[in-house]
PDB file of C-alpha atoms in Angstrom:
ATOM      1  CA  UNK A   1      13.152  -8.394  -6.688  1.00 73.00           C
ATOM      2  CA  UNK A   2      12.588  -8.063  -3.007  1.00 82.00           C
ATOM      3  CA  UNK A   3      15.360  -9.089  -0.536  1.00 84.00           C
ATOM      4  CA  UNK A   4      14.860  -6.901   2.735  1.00 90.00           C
ATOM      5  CA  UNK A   5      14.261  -8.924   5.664  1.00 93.00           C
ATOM      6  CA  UNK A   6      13.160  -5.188   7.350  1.00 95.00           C
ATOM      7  CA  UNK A   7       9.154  -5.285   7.434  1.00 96.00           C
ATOM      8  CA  UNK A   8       8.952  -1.822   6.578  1.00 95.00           C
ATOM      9  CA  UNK A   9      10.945  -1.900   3.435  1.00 96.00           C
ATOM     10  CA  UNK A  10       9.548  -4.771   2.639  1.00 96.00           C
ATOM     11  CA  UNK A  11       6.432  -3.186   2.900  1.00 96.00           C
ATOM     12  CA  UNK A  12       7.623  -0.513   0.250  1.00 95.00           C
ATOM     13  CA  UNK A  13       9.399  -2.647  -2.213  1.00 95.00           C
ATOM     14  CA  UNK A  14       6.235  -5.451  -2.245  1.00 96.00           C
ATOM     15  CA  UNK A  15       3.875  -1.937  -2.476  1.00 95.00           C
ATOM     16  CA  UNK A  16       5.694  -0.925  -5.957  1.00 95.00           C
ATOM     17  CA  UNK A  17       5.473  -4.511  -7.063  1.00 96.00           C
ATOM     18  CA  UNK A  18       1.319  -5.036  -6.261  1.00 96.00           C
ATOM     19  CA  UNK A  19       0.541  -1.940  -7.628  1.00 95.00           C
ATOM     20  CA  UNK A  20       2.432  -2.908 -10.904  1.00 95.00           C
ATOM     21  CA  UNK A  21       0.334  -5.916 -10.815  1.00 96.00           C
ATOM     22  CA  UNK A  22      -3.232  -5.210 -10.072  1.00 94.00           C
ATOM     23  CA  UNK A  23      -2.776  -1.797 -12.071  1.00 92.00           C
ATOM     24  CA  UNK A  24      -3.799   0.773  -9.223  1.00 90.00           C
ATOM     25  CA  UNK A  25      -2.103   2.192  -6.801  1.00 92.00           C
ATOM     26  CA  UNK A  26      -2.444   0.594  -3.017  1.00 94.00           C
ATOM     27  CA  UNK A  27      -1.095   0.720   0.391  1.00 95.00           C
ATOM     28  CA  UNK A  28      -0.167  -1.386   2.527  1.00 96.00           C
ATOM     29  CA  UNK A  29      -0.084  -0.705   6.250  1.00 95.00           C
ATOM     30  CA  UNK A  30       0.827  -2.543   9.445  1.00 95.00           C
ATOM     31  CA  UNK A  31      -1.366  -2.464  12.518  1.00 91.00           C
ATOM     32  CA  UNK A  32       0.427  -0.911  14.650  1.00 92.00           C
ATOM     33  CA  UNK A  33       1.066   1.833  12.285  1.00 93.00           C
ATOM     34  CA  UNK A  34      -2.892   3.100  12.598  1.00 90.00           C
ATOM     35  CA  UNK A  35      -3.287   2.284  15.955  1.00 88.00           C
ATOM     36  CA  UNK A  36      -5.542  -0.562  15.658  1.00 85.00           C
ATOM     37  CA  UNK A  37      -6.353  -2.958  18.140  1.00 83.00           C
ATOM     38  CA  UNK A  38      -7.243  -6.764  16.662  1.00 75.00           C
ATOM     39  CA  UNK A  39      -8.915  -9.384  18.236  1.00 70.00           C
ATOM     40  CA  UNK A  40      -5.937 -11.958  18.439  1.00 63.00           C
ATOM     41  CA  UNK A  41      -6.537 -14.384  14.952  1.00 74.00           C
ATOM     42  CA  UNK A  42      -6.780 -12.130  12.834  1.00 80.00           C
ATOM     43  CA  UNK A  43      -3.412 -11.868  10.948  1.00 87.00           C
ATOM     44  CA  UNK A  44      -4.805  -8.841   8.005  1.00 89.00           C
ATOM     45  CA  UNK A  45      -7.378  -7.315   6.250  1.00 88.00           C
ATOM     46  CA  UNK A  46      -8.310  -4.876   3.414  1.00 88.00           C
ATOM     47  CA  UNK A  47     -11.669  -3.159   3.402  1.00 82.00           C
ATOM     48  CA  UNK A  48     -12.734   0.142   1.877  1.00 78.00           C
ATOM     49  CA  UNK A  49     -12.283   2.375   4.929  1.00 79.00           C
ATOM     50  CA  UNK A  50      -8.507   1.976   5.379  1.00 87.00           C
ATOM     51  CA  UNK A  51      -7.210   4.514   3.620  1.00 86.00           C
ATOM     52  CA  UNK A  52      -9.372   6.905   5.574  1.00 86.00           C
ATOM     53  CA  UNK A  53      -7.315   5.471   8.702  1.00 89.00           C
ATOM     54  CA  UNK A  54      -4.032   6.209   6.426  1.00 90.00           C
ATOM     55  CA  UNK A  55      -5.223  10.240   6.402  1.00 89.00           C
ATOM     56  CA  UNK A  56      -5.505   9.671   9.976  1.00 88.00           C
ATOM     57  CA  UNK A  57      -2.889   8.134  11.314  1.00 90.00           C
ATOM     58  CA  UNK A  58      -0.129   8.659   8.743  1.00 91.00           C
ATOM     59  CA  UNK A  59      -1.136  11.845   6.607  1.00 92.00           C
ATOM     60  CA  UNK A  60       2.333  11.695   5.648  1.00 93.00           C
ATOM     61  CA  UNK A  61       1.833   9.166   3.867  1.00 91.00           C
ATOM     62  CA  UNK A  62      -2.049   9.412   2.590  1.00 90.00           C
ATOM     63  CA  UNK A  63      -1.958  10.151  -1.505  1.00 90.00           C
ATOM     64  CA  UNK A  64      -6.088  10.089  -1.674  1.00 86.00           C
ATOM     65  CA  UNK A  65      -8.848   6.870  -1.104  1.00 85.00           C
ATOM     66  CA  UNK A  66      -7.057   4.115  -2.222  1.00 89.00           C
ATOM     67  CA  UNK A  67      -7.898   0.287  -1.988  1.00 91.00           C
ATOM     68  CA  UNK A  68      -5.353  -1.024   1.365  1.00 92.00           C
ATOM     69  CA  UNK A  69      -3.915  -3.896   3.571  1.00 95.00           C
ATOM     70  CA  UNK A  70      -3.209  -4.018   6.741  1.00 93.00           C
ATOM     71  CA  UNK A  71      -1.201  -6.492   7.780  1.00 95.00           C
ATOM     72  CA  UNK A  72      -0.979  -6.998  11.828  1.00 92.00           C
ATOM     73  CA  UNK A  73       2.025  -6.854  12.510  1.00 92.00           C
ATOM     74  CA  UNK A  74       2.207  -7.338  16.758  1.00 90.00           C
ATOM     75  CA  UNK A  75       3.677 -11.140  16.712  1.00 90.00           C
ATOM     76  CA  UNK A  76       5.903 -10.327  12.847  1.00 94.00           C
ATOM     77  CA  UNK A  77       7.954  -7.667  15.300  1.00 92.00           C
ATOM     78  CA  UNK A  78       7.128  -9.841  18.695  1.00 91.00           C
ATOM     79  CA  UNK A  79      10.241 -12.404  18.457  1.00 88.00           C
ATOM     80  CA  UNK A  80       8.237 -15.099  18.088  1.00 91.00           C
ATOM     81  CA  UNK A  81       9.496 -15.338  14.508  1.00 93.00           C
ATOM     82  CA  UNK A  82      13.177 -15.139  12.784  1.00 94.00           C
ATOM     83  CA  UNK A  83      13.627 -12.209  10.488  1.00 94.00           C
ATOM     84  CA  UNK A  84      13.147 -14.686   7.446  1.00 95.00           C
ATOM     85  CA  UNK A  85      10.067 -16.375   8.834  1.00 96.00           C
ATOM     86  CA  UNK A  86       8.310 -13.062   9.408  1.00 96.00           C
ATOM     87  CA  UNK A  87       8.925 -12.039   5.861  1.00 96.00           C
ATOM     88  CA  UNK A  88       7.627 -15.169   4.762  1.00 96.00           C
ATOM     89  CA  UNK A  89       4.460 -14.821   6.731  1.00 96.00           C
ATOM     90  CA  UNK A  90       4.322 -11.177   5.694  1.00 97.00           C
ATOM     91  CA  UNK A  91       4.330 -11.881   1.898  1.00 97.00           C
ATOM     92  CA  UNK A  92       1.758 -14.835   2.701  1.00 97.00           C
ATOM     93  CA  UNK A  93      -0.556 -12.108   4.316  1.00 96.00           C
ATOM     94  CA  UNK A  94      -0.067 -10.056   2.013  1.00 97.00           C
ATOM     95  CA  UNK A  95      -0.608 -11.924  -1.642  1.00 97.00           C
ATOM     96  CA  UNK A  96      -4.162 -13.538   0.778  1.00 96.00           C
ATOM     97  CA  UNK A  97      -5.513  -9.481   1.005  1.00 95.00           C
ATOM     98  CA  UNK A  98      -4.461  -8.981  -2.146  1.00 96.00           C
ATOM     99  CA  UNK A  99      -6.564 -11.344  -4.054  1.00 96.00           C
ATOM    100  CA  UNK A 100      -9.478  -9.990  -2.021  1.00 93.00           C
ATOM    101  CA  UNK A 101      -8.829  -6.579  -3.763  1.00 93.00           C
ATOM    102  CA  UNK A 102      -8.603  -8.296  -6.661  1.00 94.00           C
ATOM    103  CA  UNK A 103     -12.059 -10.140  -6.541  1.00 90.00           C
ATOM    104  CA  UNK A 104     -13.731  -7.330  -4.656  1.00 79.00           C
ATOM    105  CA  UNK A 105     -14.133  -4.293  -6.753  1.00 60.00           C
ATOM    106  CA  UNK A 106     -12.326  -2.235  -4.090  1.00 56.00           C
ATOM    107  CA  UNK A 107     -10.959   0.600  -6.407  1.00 53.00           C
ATOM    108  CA  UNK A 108     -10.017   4.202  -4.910  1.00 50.00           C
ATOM    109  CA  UNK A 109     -13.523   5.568  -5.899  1.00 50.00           C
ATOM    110  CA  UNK A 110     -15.792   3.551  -3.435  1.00 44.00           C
ATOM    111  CA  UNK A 111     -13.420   4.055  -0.685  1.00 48.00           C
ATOM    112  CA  UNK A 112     -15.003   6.277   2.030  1.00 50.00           C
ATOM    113  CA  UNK A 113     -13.062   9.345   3.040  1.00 50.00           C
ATOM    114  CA  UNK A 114     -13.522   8.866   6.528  1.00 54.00           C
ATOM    115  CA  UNK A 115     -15.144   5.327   7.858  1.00 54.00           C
ATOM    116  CA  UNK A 116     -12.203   4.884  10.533  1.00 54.00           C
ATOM    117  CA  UNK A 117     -14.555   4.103  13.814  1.00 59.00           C
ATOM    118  CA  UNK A 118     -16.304   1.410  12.343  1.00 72.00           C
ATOM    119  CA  UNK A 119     -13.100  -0.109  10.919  1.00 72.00           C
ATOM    120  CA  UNK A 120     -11.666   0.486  14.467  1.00 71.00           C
ATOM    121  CA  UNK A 121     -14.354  -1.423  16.217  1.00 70.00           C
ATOM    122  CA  UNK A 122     -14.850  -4.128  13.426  1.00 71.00           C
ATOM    123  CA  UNK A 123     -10.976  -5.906  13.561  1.00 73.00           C
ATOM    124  CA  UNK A 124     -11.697  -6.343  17.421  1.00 67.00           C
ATOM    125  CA  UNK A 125     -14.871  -8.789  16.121  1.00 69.00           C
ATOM    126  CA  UNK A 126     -13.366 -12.629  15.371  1.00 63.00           C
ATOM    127  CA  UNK A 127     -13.253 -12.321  11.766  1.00 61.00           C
ATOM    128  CA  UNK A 128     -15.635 -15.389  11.541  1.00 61.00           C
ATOM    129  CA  UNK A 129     -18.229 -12.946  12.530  1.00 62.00           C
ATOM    130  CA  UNK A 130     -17.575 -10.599   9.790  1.00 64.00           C
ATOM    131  CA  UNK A 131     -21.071  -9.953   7.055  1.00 63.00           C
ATOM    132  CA  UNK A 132     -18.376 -10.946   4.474  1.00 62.00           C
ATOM    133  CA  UNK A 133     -16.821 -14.431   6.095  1.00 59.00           C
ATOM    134  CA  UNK A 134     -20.240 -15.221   7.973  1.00 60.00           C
ATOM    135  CA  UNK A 135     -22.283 -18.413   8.109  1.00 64.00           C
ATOM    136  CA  UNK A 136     -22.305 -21.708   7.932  1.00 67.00           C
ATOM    137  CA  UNK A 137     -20.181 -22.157   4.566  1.00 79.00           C
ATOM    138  CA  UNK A 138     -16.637 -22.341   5.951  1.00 80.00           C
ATOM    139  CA  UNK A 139     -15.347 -20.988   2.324  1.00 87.00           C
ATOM    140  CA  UNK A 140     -17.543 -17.909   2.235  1.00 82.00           C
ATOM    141  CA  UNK A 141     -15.281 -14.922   1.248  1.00 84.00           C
ATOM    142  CA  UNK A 142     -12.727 -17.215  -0.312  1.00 90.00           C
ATOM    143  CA  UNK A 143     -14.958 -18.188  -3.598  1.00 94.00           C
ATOM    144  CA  UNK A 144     -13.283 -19.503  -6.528  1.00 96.00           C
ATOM    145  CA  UNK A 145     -12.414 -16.161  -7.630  1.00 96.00           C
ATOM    146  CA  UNK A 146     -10.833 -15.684  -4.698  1.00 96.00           C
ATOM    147  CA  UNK A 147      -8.399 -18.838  -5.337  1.00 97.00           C
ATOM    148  CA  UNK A 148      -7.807 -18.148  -8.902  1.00 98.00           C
ATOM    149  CA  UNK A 149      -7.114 -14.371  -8.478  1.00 98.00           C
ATOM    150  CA  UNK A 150      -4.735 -16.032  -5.202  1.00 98.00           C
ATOM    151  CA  UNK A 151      -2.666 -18.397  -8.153  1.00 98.00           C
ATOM    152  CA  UNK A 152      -2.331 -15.257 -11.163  1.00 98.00           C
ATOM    153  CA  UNK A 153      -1.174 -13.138  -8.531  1.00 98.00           C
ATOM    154  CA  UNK A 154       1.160 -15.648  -6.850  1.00 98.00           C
ATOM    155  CA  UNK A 155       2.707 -16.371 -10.325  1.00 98.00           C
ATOM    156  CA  UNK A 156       3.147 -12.708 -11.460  1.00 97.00           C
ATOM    157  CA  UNK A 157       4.925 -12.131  -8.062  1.00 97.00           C
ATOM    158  CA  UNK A 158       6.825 -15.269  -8.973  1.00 95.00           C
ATOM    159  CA  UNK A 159       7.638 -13.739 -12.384  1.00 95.00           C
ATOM    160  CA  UNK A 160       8.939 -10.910 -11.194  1.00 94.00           C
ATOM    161  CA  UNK A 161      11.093 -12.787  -9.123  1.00 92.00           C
ATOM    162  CA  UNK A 162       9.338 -13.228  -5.577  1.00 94.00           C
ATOM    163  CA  UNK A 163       8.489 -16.216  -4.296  1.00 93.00           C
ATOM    164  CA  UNK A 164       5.753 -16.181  -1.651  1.00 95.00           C
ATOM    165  CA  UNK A 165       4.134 -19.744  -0.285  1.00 96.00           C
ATOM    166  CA  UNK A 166       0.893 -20.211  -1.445  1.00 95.00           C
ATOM    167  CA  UNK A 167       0.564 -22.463   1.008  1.00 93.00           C
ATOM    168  CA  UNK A 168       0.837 -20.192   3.930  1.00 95.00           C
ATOM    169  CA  UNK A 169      -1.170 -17.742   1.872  1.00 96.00           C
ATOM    170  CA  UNK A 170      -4.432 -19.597   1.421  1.00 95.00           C
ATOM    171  CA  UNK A 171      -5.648 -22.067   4.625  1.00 90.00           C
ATOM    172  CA  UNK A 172      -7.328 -24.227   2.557  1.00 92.00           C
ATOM    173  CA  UNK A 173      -8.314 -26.928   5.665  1.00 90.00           C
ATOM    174  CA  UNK A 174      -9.849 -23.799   7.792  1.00 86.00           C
ATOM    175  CA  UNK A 175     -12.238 -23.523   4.679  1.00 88.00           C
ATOM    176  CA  UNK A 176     -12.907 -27.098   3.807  1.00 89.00           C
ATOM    177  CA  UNK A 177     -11.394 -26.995  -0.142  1.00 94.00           C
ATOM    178  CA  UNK A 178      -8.938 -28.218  -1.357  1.00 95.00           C
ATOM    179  CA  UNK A 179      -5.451 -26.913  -1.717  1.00 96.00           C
ATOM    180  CA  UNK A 180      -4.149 -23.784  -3.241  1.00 96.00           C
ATOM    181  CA  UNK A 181      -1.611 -25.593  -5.099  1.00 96.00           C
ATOM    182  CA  UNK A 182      -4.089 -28.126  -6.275  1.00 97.00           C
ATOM    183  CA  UNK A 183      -6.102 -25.377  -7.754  1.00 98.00           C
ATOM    184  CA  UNK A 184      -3.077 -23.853  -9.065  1.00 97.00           C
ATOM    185  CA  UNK A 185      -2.766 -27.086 -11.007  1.00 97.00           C
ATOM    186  CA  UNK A 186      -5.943 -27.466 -12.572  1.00 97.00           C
ATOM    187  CA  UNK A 187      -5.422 -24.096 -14.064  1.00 97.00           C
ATOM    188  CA  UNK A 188      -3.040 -26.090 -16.243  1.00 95.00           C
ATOM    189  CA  UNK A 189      -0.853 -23.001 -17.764  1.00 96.00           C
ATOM    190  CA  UNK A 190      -3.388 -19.957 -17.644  1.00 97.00           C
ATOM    191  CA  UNK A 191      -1.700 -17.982 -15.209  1.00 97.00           C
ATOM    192  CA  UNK A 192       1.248 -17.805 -17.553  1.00 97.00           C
ATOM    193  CA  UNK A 193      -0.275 -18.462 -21.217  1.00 97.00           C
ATOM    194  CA  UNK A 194      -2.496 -15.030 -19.601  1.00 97.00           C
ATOM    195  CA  UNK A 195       0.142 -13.209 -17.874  1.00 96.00           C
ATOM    196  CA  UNK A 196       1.026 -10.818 -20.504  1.00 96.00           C
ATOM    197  CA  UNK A 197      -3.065  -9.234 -20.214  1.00 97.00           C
ATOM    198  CA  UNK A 198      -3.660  -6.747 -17.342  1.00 96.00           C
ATOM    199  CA  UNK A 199      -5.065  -8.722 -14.352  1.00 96.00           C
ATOM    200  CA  UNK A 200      -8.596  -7.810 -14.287  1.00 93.00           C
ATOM    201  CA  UNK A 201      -8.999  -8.867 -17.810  1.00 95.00           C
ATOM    202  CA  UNK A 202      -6.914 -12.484 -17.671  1.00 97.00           C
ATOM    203  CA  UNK A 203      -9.795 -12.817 -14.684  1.00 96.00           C
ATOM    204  CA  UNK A 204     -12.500 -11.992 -16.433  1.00 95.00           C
ATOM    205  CA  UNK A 205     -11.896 -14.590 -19.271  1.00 95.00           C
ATOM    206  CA  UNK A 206     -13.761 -18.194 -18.545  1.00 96.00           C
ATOM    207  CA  UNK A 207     -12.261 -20.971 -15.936  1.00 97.00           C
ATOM    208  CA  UNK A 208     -11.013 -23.661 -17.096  1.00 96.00           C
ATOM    209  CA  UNK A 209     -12.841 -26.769 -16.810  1.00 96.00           C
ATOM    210  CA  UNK A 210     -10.801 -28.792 -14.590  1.00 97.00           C
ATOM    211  CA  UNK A 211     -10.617 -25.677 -12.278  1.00 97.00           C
ATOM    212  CA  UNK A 212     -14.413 -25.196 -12.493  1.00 97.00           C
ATOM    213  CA  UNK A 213     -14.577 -29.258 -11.833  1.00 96.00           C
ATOM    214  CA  UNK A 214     -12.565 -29.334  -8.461  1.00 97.00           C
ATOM    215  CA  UNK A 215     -14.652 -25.909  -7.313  1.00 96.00           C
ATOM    216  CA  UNK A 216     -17.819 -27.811  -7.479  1.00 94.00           C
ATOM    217  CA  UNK A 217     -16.222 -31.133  -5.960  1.00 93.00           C
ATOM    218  CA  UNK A 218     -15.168 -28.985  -3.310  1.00 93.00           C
ATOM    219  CA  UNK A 219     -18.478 -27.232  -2.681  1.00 92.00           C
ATOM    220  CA  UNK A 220     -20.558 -30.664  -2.556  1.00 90.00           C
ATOM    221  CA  UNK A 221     -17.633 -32.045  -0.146  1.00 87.00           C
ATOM    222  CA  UNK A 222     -18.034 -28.959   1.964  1.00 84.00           C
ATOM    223  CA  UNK A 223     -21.755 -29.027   2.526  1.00 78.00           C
ATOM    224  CA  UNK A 224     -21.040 -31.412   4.821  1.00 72.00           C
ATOM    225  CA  UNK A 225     -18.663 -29.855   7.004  1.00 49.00           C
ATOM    226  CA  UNK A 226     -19.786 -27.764  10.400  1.00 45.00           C
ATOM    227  CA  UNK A 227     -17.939 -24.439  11.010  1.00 47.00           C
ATOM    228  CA  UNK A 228     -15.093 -24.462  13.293  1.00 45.00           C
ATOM    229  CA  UNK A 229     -15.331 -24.649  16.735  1.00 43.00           C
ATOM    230  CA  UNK A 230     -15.067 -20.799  18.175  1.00 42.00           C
ATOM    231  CA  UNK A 231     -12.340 -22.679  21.075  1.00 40.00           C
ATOM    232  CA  UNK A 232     -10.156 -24.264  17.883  1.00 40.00           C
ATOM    233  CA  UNK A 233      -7.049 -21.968  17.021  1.00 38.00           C
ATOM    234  CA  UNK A 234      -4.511 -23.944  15.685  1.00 34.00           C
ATOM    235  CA  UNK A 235      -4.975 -22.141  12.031  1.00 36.00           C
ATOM    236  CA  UNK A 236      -4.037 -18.701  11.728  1.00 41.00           C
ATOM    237  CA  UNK A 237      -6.787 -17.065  10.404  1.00 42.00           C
ATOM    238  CA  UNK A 238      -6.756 -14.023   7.534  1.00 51.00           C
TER     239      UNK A 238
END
């Protein structure tokens, strides 16, 4: 169970419980720890040259290529947030990048040793303007594998005894779908009737039909929508 309202330890003890989940060993990072400079929505990332930043900035720490989140951490430490809010938002961050390593094939053998420039210059882009969250589809990057990889690992956190919001962990209006929770529903009781099979494999059985049925309502719905304004920022974005 994790308790520690410290960021770093929290860091540690939600480490030991992700990499019992999705099977492979991962880090997770803050910001500030590699020295990276973000433009100001973005709130974290994964992508396959982070670890080569780990080697770089914390060799200490670096174990090999691994798949990794970084979780920006400048307003979490700032004030702006009591120590329980900041966890909360931290977990939220947190379970978001982890269902991207989930859905992405990011495993430690396609992660470059060293990619660290381009990874430097690329978090100072608006993440809207990112190959993999690009276009007019305000959902792209956050597919429904995304959001059913998002509810399994949000239960098996659960399970273990952490609650995160899934709420706070998937913007569902800055896409144009529906709600995480709403999804979560219409998966009726697969993330626990499937919790017992390693995570890639309850993933790669079929959807359930109701699941499959609000995805495509969703999509249809969302064809209609125009991406958001580049003034809006009322959403925090990751």
């Amino acid at each position: 169970m994790i308790r520690s309202l410290d960021l770093n330890t929290r860091r540690d003890q939600t480490r030991k419980m992700l990499t019992s989940i999705l099977g492979e060993r991962i880090y997770i990072t803050f910001a500030s720890e590699l020295g990276l400079k973000c433009h100001g929505r973005l709130a974290g990332l994964t992508a396959v040259g982070l670890s080569a930043l780990v080697r770089q900035s914390m060799p200490e720490q670096y174990v090999g290529p691994l798949p990794a989140i970084a979780v920006v951490d400048d307003d979490l430490r700032s004030g702006k947030y009591k120590p329980d809010g900041a966890a909360m938002v931290f977990d939220a961050i947190v379970l978001h990048e982890a269902s991207h390593i989930a859905t992405s094939a990011v495993t430690s053998e396609i992660c470059p040793v060293d990619d660290s420039e381009s990874l430097r210059d690329l978090v100072q882009v608006p993440w809207r303007e990112w190959k993999s969250h690009s276009g007019a589809i305000l959902w792209t990057g956050h597919d429904s594998k995304f959001i059913r990889a998002l509810c399994h690992l949000h239960h098996r956190m659960e399970s273990r005894g952490h609650w995160v919001s899934l709420d706070l962990a998937f913007s569902h209006t800055l896409y144009g779908l529906s709600s995480a929770e709403k999804y979560a529903d219409s998966l009726d009781d697969e993330c626990r009737s499937k919790d017992w099979l390693p995570l890639s494999e309850a993933l790669s059985r079929p959807m359930p039909e109701k699941f499959v049925k609000l995805w495509q309502d969703d999509v249809v719905r969302s064809l209609g929508l125009f991406p958001v304004s580049k003034g809006q920022n009322s959403v925090e974005h990751f």
